[in-house]
């Protein structure tokens, strides 16, 4: 994919994060594209409204993706996310077999932006580190320096 298409799709993931926020959830969003770049699925964070600590956008997306597509197809897909996947989400992405991850805001930039907030206790572990320990390769592109990726968090966290 081209950098401009990556940025366009990250913009869409950030729009999903805004939707999650409007719906009363943490501001995170993700989408899955097929090998041709067409959007297949979208998912937002649902931690608050579903009362599910695993309801992160990427994990929700991987639940949907693994129900609809086989691992061979998913290995050719790309997951776009507004913020770097946490360790749990990286595991779900890996187990689901997605071949590429693209993210806007890094986990460390998120932490710097929001500080300590009990609603988002950070794990200081980059997704690249998680994927580096896996048997199958997952390509990671990010962070992309997009102001909108920061803006969706402003005023949400107490940090």
C-alpha atoms as an extended CHARMM CRD file, in Angstrom:
* protein
*
       159  EXT
         1         1  UNK       CA              0.0000000000        0.0000000000        0.0000000000  PROA      1               0.0000000000
         2         2  UNK       CA              1.1070000000        3.5670000000       -0.5570000000  PROA      2               0.0000000000
         3         3  UNK       CA              1.8180000000        5.9480000000        2.3120000000  PROA      3               0.0000000000
         4         4  UNK       CA             -1.0530000000        8.1820000000        1.1850000000  PROA      4               0.0000000000
         5         5  UNK       CA             -3.5280000000        5.2650000000        1.2360000000  PROA      5               0.0000000000
         6         6  UNK       CA             -2.1850000000        4.2270000000        4.6450000000  PROA      6               0.0000000000
         7         7  UNK       CA             -2.8000000000        7.7570000000        5.9650000000  PROA      7               0.0000000000
         8         8  UNK       CA             -6.2930000000        7.8440000000        4.4420000000  PROA      8               0.0000000000
         9         9  UNK       CA             -7.2070000000        4.5400000000        6.1100000000  PROA      9               0.0000000000
        10        10  UNK       CA             -5.6780000000        5.6550000000        9.4050000000  PROA      10              0.0000000000
        11        11  UNK       CA             -7.9080000000        8.7280000000        9.1570000000  PROA      11              0.0000000000
        12        12  UNK       CA            -10.8770000000        6.4090000000        8.8790000000  PROA      12              0.0000000000
        13        13  UNK       CA             -9.6800000000        4.4310000000       11.9250000000  PROA      13              0.0000000000
        14        14  UNK       CA             -9.4560000000        7.7170000000       13.8410000000  PROA      14              0.0000000000
        15        15  UNK       CA            -13.0400000000        8.5270000000       12.7980000000  PROA      15              0.0000000000
        16        16  UNK       CA            -14.0520000000        5.1740000000       14.2990000000  PROA      16              0.0000000000
        17        17  UNK       CA            -12.2000000000        6.1700000000       17.4820000000  PROA      17              0.0000000000
        18        18  UNK       CA            -14.2840000000        9.3770000000       17.6070000000  PROA      18              0.0000000000
        19        19  UNK       CA            -17.4130000000        7.2410000000       17.2080000000  PROA      19              0.0000000000
        20        20  UNK       CA            -16.2940000000        5.0400000000       20.1130000000  PROA      20              0.0000000000
        21        21  UNK       CA            -15.7990000000        8.1440000000       22.2170000000  PROA      21              0.0000000000
        22        22  UNK       CA            -19.2430000000        9.5230000000       21.3120000000  PROA      22              0.0000000000
        23        23  UNK       CA            -20.6940000000        6.1240000000       22.2570000000  PROA      23              0.0000000000
        24        24  UNK       CA            -19.1860000000        6.3870000000       25.7450000000  PROA      24              0.0000000000
        25        25  UNK       CA            -16.1240000000        4.2350000000       25.2120000000  PROA      25              0.0000000000
        26        26  UNK       CA            -12.3930000000        4.7890000000       25.1220000000  PROA      26              0.0000000000
        27        27  UNK       CA            -11.3380000000        6.5900000000       21.9190000000  PROA      27              0.0000000000
        28        28  UNK       CA             -9.8430000000        3.7720000000       19.8750000000  PROA      28              0.0000000000
        29        29  UNK       CA            -10.8500000000        2.4840000000       16.4380000000  PROA      29              0.0000000000
        30        30  UNK       CA             -9.6320000000       -0.0960000000       13.9470000000  PROA      30              0.0000000000
        31        31  UNK       CA            -10.4320000000       -1.4700000000       10.5130000000  PROA      31              0.0000000000
        32        32  UNK       CA             -9.3660000000       -4.3710000000        8.3320000000  PROA      32              0.0000000000
        33        33  UNK       CA             -8.5840000000       -4.1610000000        4.6250000000  PROA      33              0.0000000000
        34        34  UNK       CA             -8.2640000000       -6.9710000000        2.1460000000  PROA      34              0.0000000000
        35        35  UNK       CA             -5.2730000000       -7.5230000000       -0.1340000000  PROA      35              0.0000000000
        36        36  UNK       CA             -6.6890000000       -4.9520000000       -2.5740000000  PROA      36              0.0000000000
        37        37  UNK       CA             -7.0420000000       -2.2580000000        0.1130000000  PROA      37              0.0000000000
        38        38  UNK       CA            -10.8490000000       -2.4520000000        0.2820000000  PROA      38              0.0000000000
        39        39  UNK       CA            -12.2560000000       -2.0480000000        3.7990000000  PROA      39              0.0000000000
        40        40  UNK       CA            -13.7470000000       -5.3470000000        5.0050000000  PROA      40              0.0000000000
        41        41  UNK       CA            -14.5840000000       -4.6830000000        8.6560000000  PROA      41              0.0000000000
        42        42  UNK       CA            -14.5630000000       -1.9050000000       11.2460000000  PROA      42              0.0000000000
        43        43  UNK       CA            -14.6090000000       -2.0510000000       15.0410000000  PROA      43              0.0000000000
        44        44  UNK       CA            -14.5500000000        0.4310000000       17.8650000000  PROA      44              0.0000000000
        45        45  UNK       CA            -13.6080000000        0.1190000000       21.4930000000  PROA      45              0.0000000000
        46        46  UNK       CA            -16.5090000000       -1.1770000000       23.6110000000  PROA      46              0.0000000000
        47        47  UNK       CA            -14.9200000000       -1.5440000000       27.0570000000  PROA      47              0.0000000000
        48        48  UNK       CA            -17.4350000000        0.6780000000       28.8460000000  PROA      48              0.0000000000
        49        49  UNK       CA            -20.6760000000       -0.0520000000       27.0400000000  PROA      49              0.0000000000
        50        50  UNK       CA            -20.1460000000       -3.8230000000       26.9350000000  PROA      50              0.0000000000
        51        51  UNK       CA            -18.5290000000       -3.9550000000       30.3800000000  PROA      51              0.0000000000
        52        52  UNK       CA            -15.7570000000       -6.0670000000       28.8500000000  PROA      52              0.0000000000
        53        53  UNK       CA            -12.1290000000       -5.3420000000       29.6670000000  PROA      53              0.0000000000
        54        54  UNK       CA            -11.1160000000       -7.1230000000       26.4400000000  PROA      54              0.0000000000
        55        55  UNK       CA            -13.3290000000       -4.8750000000       24.2990000000  PROA      55              0.0000000000
        56        56  UNK       CA            -10.4490000000       -3.0450000000       22.6670000000  PROA      56              0.0000000000
        57        57  UNK       CA            -11.0190000000       -2.0160000000       19.0470000000  PROA      57              0.0000000000
        58        58  UNK       CA             -8.4040000000       -4.3770000000       17.6220000000  PROA      58              0.0000000000
        59        59  UNK       CA             -9.5670000000       -7.3570000000       19.6680000000  PROA      59              0.0000000000
        60        60  UNK       CA            -13.1910000000       -6.6960000000       18.6950000000  PROA      60              0.0000000000
        61        61  UNK       CA            -12.0760000000       -6.4960000000       15.0730000000  PROA      61              0.0000000000
        62        62  UNK       CA            -10.1360000000       -9.7510000000       15.2880000000  PROA      62              0.0000000000
        63        63  UNK       CA            -13.1560000000      -11.5570000000       16.7760000000  PROA      63              0.0000000000
        64        64  UNK       CA            -15.1910000000      -10.5080000000       13.7430000000  PROA      64              0.0000000000
        65        65  UNK       CA            -12.3930000000      -11.2230000000       11.2720000000  PROA      65              0.0000000000
        66        66  UNK       CA            -11.6220000000      -14.7100000000       12.5620000000  PROA      66              0.0000000000
        67        67  UNK       CA            -15.3160000000      -15.6370000000       12.3420000000  PROA      67              0.0000000000
        68        68  UNK       CA            -15.6030000000      -14.4660000000        8.7230000000  PROA      68              0.0000000000
        69        69  UNK       CA            -12.2470000000      -15.1680000000        7.0920000000  PROA      69              0.0000000000
        70        70  UNK       CA             -9.7370000000      -18.0040000000        7.0800000000  PROA      70              0.0000000000
        71        71  UNK       CA             -6.1600000000      -17.4560000000        8.2860000000  PROA      71              0.0000000000
        72        72  UNK       CA             -4.7240000000      -17.7700000000        4.7730000000  PROA      72              0.0000000000
        73        73  UNK       CA             -6.7860000000      -14.8090000000        3.6280000000  PROA      73              0.0000000000
        74        74  UNK       CA             -6.1150000000      -12.8090000000        6.8130000000  PROA      74              0.0000000000
        75        75  UNK       CA             -2.3680000000      -13.2020000000        6.2600000000  PROA      75              0.0000000000
        76        76  UNK       CA             -2.8300000000      -10.9980000000        3.1790000000  PROA      76              0.0000000000
        77        77  UNK       CA             -4.8570000000       -8.3650000000        5.0720000000  PROA      77              0.0000000000
        78        78  UNK       CA             -3.8720000000       -5.1710000000        6.8780000000  PROA      78              0.0000000000
        79        79  UNK       CA             -5.2370000000       -3.9500000000       10.1960000000  PROA      79              0.0000000000
        80        80  UNK       CA             -5.2900000000       -0.1590000000       10.5710000000  PROA      80              0.0000000000
        81        81  UNK       CA             -5.6480000000        1.2820000000       14.0410000000  PROA      81              0.0000000000
        82        82  UNK       CA             -5.8230000000        4.7470000000       15.5330000000  PROA      82              0.0000000000
        83        83  UNK       CA             -3.3180000000        3.8610000000       18.2680000000  PROA      83              0.0000000000
        84        84  UNK       CA             -0.6170000000        1.2210000000       18.5530000000  PROA      84              0.0000000000
        85        85  UNK       CA             -2.0550000000       -2.1380000000       19.6100000000  PROA      85              0.0000000000
        86        86  UNK       CA             -1.4740000000       -3.0730000000       23.2340000000  PROA      86              0.0000000000
        87        87  UNK       CA              0.0760000000       -6.4360000000       24.1220000000  PROA      87              0.0000000000
        88        88  UNK       CA             -3.3660000000       -8.1090000000       24.3450000000  PROA      88              0.0000000000
        89        89  UNK       CA             -4.4380000000       -6.7750000000       20.9620000000  PROA      89              0.0000000000
        90        90  UNK       CA             -1.1030000000       -7.6780000000       19.3720000000  PROA      90              0.0000000000
        91        91  UNK       CA             -1.6820000000      -11.2360000000       20.5770000000  PROA      91              0.0000000000
        92        92  UNK       CA             -5.1690000000      -11.2930000000       19.0580000000  PROA      92              0.0000000000
        93        93  UNK       CA             -3.8170000000       -9.9290000000       15.7740000000  PROA      93              0.0000000000
        94        94  UNK       CA             -1.1000000000      -12.5640000000       15.7420000000  PROA      94              0.0000000000
        95        95  UNK       CA             -3.4200000000      -15.4650000000       16.6160000000  PROA      95              0.0000000000
        96        96  UNK       CA             -5.8660000000      -14.2530000000       13.9760000000  PROA      96              0.0000000000
        97        97  UNK       CA             -3.1190000000      -14.3460000000       11.3800000000  PROA      97              0.0000000000
        98        98  UNK       CA             -3.2370000000      -10.7600000000       10.0500000000  PROA      98              0.0000000000
        99        99  UNK       CA             -0.0910000000      -10.0790000000        8.0500000000  PROA      99              0.0000000000
       100       100  UNK       CA              0.3280000000       -6.3310000000        8.4950000000  PROA      100             0.0000000000
       101       101  UNK       CA             -0.4840000000       -3.6870000000       11.1130000000  PROA      101             0.0000000000
       102       102  UNK       CA             -0.4700000000        0.0750000000       10.5240000000  PROA      102             0.0000000000
       103       103  UNK       CA             -0.9970000000        2.4980000000       13.3980000000  PROA      103             0.0000000000
       104       104  UNK       CA             -1.0510000000        6.2410000000       13.9760000000  PROA      104             0.0000000000
       105       105  UNK       CA             -0.3260000000        7.1630000000       17.6160000000  PROA      105             0.0000000000
       106       106  UNK       CA              2.3320000000        5.1190000000       19.4210000000  PROA      106             0.0000000000
       107       107  UNK       CA              1.6810000000        3.6160000000       22.8480000000  PROA      107             0.0000000000
       108       108  UNK       CA              4.4770000000        5.7530000000       24.3210000000  PROA      108             0.0000000000
       109       109  UNK       CA              3.0390000000        8.9360000000       22.7540000000  PROA      109             0.0000000000
       110       110  UNK       CA             -0.3700000000        8.0190000000       24.1500000000  PROA      110             0.0000000000
       111       111  UNK       CA              1.1370000000        7.6070000000       27.5990000000  PROA      111             0.0000000000
       112       112  UNK       CA              2.9380000000       10.9610000000       27.2860000000  PROA      112             0.0000000000
       113       113  UNK       CA             -0.3260000000       12.5640000000       26.1760000000  PROA      113             0.0000000000
       114       114  UNK       CA             -2.6690000000       11.1540000000       28.8170000000  PROA      114             0.0000000000
       115       115  UNK       CA             -0.3520000000       10.4190000000       31.7120000000  PROA      115             0.0000000000
       116       116  UNK       CA             -1.4580000000        8.0100000000       34.3670000000  PROA      116             0.0000000000
       117       117  UNK       CA             -5.1690000000        7.2840000000       34.1560000000  PROA      117             0.0000000000
       118       118  UNK       CA             -6.8130000000        4.3060000000       35.8270000000  PROA      118             0.0000000000
       119       119  UNK       CA             -9.1720000000        3.9740000000       32.8380000000  PROA      119             0.0000000000
       120       120  UNK       CA             -6.1800000000        3.1690000000       30.6140000000  PROA      120             0.0000000000
       121       121  UNK       CA             -3.4000000000        1.5710000000       32.6590000000  PROA      121             0.0000000000
       122       122  UNK       CA             -0.5960000000        1.3320000000       30.1400000000  PROA      122             0.0000000000
       123       123  UNK       CA              1.6760000000       -1.6090000000       29.4990000000  PROA      123             0.0000000000
       124       124  UNK       CA              4.9860000000       -0.2400000000       28.2810000000  PROA      124             0.0000000000
       125       125  UNK       CA              5.4580000000       -2.8210000000       25.5330000000  PROA      125             0.0000000000
       126       126  UNK       CA              5.5080000000       -1.9670000000       21.8500000000  PROA      126             0.0000000000
       127       127  UNK       CA              3.6050000000       -4.2440000000       19.4830000000  PROA      127             0.0000000000
       128       128  UNK       CA              6.8360000000       -4.7710000000       17.5180000000  PROA      128             0.0000000000
       129       129  UNK       CA              8.3190000000       -6.3780000000       20.6310000000  PROA      129             0.0000000000
       130       130  UNK       CA              5.3540000000       -8.7390000000       20.9380000000  PROA      130             0.0000000000
       131       131  UNK       CA              5.4960000000       -9.6700000000       17.2480000000  PROA      131             0.0000000000
       132       132  UNK       CA              9.2850000000      -10.1460000000       17.4010000000  PROA      132             0.0000000000
       133       133  UNK       CA              8.7070000000      -13.0830000000       19.7760000000  PROA      133             0.0000000000
       134       134  UNK       CA              6.2170000000      -14.7670000000       17.4420000000  PROA      134             0.0000000000
       135       135  UNK       CA              6.9350000000      -17.5950000000       15.0200000000  PROA      135             0.0000000000
       136       136  UNK       CA              5.2190000000      -15.9270000000       12.0510000000  PROA      136             0.0000000000
       137       137  UNK       CA              6.2030000000      -12.4700000000       10.8760000000  PROA      137             0.0000000000
       138       138  UNK       CA              3.7990000000       -9.5530000000       11.2020000000  PROA      138             0.0000000000
       139       139  UNK       CA              4.7850000000       -6.4210000000        9.2810000000  PROA      139             0.0000000000
       140       140  UNK       CA              4.3610000000       -3.2430000000       11.3530000000  PROA      140             0.0000000000
       141       141  UNK       CA              4.2370000000        0.2840000000        9.9620000000  PROA      141             0.0000000000
       142       142  UNK       CA              3.9190000000        3.1740000000       12.3720000000  PROA      142             0.0000000000
       143       143  UNK       CA              3.6970000000        5.4470000000       14.0710000000  PROA      143             0.0000000000
       144       144  UNK       CA              2.2530000000        7.9240000000       11.5890000000  PROA      144             0.0000000000
       145       145  UNK       CA              2.4170000000       11.4810000000       12.9060000000  PROA      145             0.0000000000
       146       146  UNK       CA             -1.2130000000       12.5270000000       12.5120000000  PROA      146             0.0000000000
       147       147  UNK       CA             -2.5920000000       15.3740000000       14.6200000000  PROA      147             0.0000000000
       148       148  UNK       CA             -6.0560000000       13.7690000000       14.5200000000  PROA      148             0.0000000000
       149       149  UNK       CA             -4.6820000000       10.6890000000       16.2990000000  PROA      149             0.0000000000
       150       150  UNK       CA             -3.7990000000       12.8940000000       19.2670000000  PROA      150             0.0000000000
       151       151  UNK       CA             -6.9100000000       15.0650000000       19.0500000000  PROA      151             0.0000000000
       152       152  UNK       CA             -9.3160000000       12.1780000000       19.6630000000  PROA      152             0.0000000000
       153       153  UNK       CA             -7.7860000000       11.7300000000       23.1320000000  PROA      153             0.0000000000
       154       154  UNK       CA             -7.7550000000       15.3910000000       24.1840000000  PROA      154             0.0000000000
       155       155  UNK       CA            -10.1620000000       16.0860000000       27.0070000000  PROA      155             0.0000000000
       156       156  UNK       CA            -11.1120000000       12.4310000000       27.4100000000  PROA      156             0.0000000000
       157       157  UNK       CA             -8.4840000000       11.2880000000       29.8820000000  PROA      157             0.0000000000
       158       158  UNK       CA             -7.8300000000       13.0540000000       33.1380000000  PROA      158             0.0000000000
       159       159  UNK       CA             -4.0370000000       12.9860000000       32.4830000000  PROA      159             0.0000000000
